[in-house]
PDB file of C-alpha atoms in Angstrom:
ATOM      1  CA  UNK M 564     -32.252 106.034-100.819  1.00 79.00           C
ATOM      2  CA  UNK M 565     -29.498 105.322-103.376  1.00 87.00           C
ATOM      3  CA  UNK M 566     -26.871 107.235-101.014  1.00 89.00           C
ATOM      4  CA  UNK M 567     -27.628 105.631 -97.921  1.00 87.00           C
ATOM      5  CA  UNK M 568     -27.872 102.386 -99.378  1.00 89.00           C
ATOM      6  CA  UNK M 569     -23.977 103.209-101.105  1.00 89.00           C
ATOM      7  CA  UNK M 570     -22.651 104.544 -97.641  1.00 83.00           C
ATOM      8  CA  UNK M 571     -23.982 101.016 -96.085  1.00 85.00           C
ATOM      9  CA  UNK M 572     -21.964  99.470 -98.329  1.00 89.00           C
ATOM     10  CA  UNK M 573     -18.850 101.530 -98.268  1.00 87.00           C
ATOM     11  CA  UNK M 574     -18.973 101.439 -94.635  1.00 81.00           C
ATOM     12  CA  UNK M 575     -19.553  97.443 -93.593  1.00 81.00           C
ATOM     13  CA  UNK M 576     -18.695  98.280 -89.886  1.00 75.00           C
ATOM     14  CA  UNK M 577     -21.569 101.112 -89.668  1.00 73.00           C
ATOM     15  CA  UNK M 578     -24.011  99.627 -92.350  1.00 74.00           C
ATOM     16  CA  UNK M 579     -26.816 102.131 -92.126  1.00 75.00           C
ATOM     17  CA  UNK M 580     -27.743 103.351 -88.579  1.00 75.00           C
ATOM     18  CA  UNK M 581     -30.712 105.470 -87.821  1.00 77.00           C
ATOM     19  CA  UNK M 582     -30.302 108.833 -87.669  1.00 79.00           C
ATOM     20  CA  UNK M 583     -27.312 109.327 -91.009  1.00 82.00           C
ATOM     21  CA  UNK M 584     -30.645 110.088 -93.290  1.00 86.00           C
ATOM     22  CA  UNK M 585     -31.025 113.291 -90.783  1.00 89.00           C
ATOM     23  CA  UNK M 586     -27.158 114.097 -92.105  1.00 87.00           C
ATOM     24  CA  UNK M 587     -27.823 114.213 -95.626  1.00 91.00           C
ATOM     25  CA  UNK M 588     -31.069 116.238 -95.674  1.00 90.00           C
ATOM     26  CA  UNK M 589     -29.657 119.151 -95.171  1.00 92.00           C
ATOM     27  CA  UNK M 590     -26.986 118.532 -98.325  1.00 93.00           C
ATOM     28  CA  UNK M 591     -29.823 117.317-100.368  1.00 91.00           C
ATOM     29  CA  UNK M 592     -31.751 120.365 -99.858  1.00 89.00           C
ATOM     30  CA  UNK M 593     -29.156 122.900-100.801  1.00 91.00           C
ATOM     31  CA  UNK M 594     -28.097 121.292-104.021  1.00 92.00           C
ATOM     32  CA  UNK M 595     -31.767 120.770-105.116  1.00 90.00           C
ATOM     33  CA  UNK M 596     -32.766 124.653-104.190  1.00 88.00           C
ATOM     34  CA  UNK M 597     -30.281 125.323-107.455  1.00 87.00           C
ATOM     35  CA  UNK M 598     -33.103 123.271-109.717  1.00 87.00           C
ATOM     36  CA  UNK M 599     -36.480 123.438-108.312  1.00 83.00           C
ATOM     37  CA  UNK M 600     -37.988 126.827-108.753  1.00 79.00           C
ATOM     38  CA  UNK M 601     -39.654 126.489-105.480  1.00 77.00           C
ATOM     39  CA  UNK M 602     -38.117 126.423-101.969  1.00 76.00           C
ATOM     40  CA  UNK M 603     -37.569 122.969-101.210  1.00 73.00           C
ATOM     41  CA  UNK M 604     -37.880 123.361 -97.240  1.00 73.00           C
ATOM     42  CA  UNK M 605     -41.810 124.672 -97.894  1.00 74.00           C
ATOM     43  CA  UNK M 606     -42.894 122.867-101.426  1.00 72.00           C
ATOM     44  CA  UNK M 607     -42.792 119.413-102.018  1.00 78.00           C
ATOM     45  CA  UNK M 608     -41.499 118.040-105.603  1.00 76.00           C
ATOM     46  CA  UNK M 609     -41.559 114.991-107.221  1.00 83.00           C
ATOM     47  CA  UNK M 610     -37.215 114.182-107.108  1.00 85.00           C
ATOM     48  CA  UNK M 611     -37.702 111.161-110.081  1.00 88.00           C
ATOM     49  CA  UNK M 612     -39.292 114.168-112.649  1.00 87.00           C
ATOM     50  CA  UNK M 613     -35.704 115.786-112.235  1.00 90.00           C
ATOM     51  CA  UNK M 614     -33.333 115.117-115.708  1.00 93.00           C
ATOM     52  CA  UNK M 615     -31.237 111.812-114.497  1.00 94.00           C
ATOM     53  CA  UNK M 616     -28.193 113.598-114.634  1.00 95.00           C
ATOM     54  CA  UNK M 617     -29.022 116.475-112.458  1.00 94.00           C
ATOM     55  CA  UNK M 618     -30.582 113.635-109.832  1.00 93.00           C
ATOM     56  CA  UNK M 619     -27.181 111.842-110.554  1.00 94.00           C
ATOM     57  CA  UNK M 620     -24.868 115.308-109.518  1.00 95.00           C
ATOM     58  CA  UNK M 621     -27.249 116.141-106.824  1.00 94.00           C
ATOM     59  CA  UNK M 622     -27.327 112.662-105.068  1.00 94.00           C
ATOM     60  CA  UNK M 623     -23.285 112.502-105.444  1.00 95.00           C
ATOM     61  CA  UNK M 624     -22.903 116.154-103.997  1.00 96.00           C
ATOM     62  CA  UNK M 625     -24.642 114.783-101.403  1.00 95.00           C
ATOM     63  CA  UNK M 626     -22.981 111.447-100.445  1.00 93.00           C
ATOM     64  CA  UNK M 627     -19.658 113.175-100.522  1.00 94.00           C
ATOM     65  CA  UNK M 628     -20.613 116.242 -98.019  1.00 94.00           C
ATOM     66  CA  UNK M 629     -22.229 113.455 -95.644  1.00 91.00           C
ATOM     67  CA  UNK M 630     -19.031 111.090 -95.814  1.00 89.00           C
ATOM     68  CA  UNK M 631     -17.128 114.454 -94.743  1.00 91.00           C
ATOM     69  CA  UNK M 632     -19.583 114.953 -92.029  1.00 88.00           C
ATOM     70  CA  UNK M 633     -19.554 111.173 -91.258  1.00 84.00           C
ATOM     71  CA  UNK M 634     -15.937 110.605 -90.983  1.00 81.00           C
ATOM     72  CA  UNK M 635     -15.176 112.720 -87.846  1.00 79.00           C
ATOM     73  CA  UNK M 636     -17.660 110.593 -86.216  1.00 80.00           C
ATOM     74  CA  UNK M 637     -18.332 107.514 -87.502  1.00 76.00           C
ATOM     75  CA  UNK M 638     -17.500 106.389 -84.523  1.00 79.00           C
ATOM     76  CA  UNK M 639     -21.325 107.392 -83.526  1.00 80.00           C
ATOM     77  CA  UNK M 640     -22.752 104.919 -85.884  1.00 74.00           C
ATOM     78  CA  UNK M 641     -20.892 101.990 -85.594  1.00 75.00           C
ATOM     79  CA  UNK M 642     -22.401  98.799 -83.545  1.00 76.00           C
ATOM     80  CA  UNK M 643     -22.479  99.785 -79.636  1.00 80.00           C
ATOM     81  CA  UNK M 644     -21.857 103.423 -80.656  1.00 82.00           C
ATOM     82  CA  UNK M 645     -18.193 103.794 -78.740  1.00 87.00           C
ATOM     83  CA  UNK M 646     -18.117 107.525 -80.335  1.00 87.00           C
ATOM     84  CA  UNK M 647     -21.117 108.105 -78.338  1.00 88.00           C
ATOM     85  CA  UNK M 648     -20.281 106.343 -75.161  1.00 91.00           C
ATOM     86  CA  UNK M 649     -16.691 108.264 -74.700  1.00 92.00           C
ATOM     87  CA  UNK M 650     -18.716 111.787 -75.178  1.00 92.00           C
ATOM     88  CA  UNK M 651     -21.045 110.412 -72.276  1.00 94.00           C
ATOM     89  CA  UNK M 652     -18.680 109.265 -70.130  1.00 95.00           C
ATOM     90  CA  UNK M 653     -16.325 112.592 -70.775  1.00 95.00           C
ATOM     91  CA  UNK M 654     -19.866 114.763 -69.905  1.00 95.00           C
ATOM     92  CA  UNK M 655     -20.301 112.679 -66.608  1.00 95.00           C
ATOM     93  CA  UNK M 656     -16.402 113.621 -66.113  1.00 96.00           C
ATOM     94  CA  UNK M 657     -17.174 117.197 -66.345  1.00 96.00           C
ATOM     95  CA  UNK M 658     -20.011 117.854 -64.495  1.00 95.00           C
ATOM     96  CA  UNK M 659     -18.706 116.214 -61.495  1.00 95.00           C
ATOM     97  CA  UNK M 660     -16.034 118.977 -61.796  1.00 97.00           C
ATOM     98  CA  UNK M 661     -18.307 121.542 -63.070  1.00 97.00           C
ATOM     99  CA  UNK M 662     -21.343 121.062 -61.034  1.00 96.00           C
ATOM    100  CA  UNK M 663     -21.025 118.530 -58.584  1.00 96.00           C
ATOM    101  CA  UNK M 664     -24.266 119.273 -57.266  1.00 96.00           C
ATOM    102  CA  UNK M 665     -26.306 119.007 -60.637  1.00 95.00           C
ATOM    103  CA  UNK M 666     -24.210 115.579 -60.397  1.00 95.00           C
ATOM    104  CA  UNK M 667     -25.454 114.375 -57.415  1.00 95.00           C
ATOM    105  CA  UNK M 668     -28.628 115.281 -58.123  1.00 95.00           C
ATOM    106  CA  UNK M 669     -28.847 113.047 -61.277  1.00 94.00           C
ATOM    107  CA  UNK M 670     -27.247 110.486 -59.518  1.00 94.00           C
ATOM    108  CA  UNK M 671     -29.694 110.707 -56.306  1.00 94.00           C
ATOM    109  CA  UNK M 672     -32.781 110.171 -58.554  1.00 94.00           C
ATOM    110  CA  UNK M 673     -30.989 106.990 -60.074  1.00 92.00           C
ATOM    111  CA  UNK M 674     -30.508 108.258 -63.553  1.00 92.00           C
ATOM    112  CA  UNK M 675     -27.672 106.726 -65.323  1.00 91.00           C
ATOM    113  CA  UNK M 676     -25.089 108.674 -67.833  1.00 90.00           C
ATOM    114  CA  UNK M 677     -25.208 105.299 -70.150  1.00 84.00           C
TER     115      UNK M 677
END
């Protein structure tokens, strides 16, 4: 909660967009595995019964690996999603060069790239 809520508001033209709390799972699950004797994928664990320090290290482990993630496409999770769009537009590029036929048949049933 408390890294999502501090990359909202290190990041005022994202804010929080659905979908960045699927990035940092990952992140948050391997630097837990190192202090819950269980597997974290398969057990659940109370996070709060952690020392504050460790929940501290773990939670700031994880920010920074997502911000790495984040920063090559950012551009995904900013209002009207441009980084999105551009991939979109560059797949409906390629395919009519690809596949022109898989093209055409998308485009005969009337469904749209964006």
């Amino acid at each position: 909660e408390r890294i999502l809520y501090i990359w909202a508001i290190r990041h005022p033209a994202s804010g929080y967009v659905q979908g960045i709390n699927d990035l940092v799972t990952p992140f948050l699950m391997v630097f837990l595995q190192d202090f819950v004797d269980k597997d974290v994928t398969k057990n659940s664990f109370v996070f709060e019964e952690l020392e504050e320090g460790v929940r501290k290290n773990i939670e700031a482990d994880s920010f920074w690996c997502m911000s790495k993630v984040l920063d090559g496409i950012q551009d995904n999770y900013t209002f009207a999603q441009p980084g999105i769009q551009i991939k979109i537009r560059q797949l409906e590029e390629l395919l009519k060069r690809v596949d022109v036929k898989l093209h055409n048949h998308i485009v005969g049933h009337d469904v749209q790239y964006l």
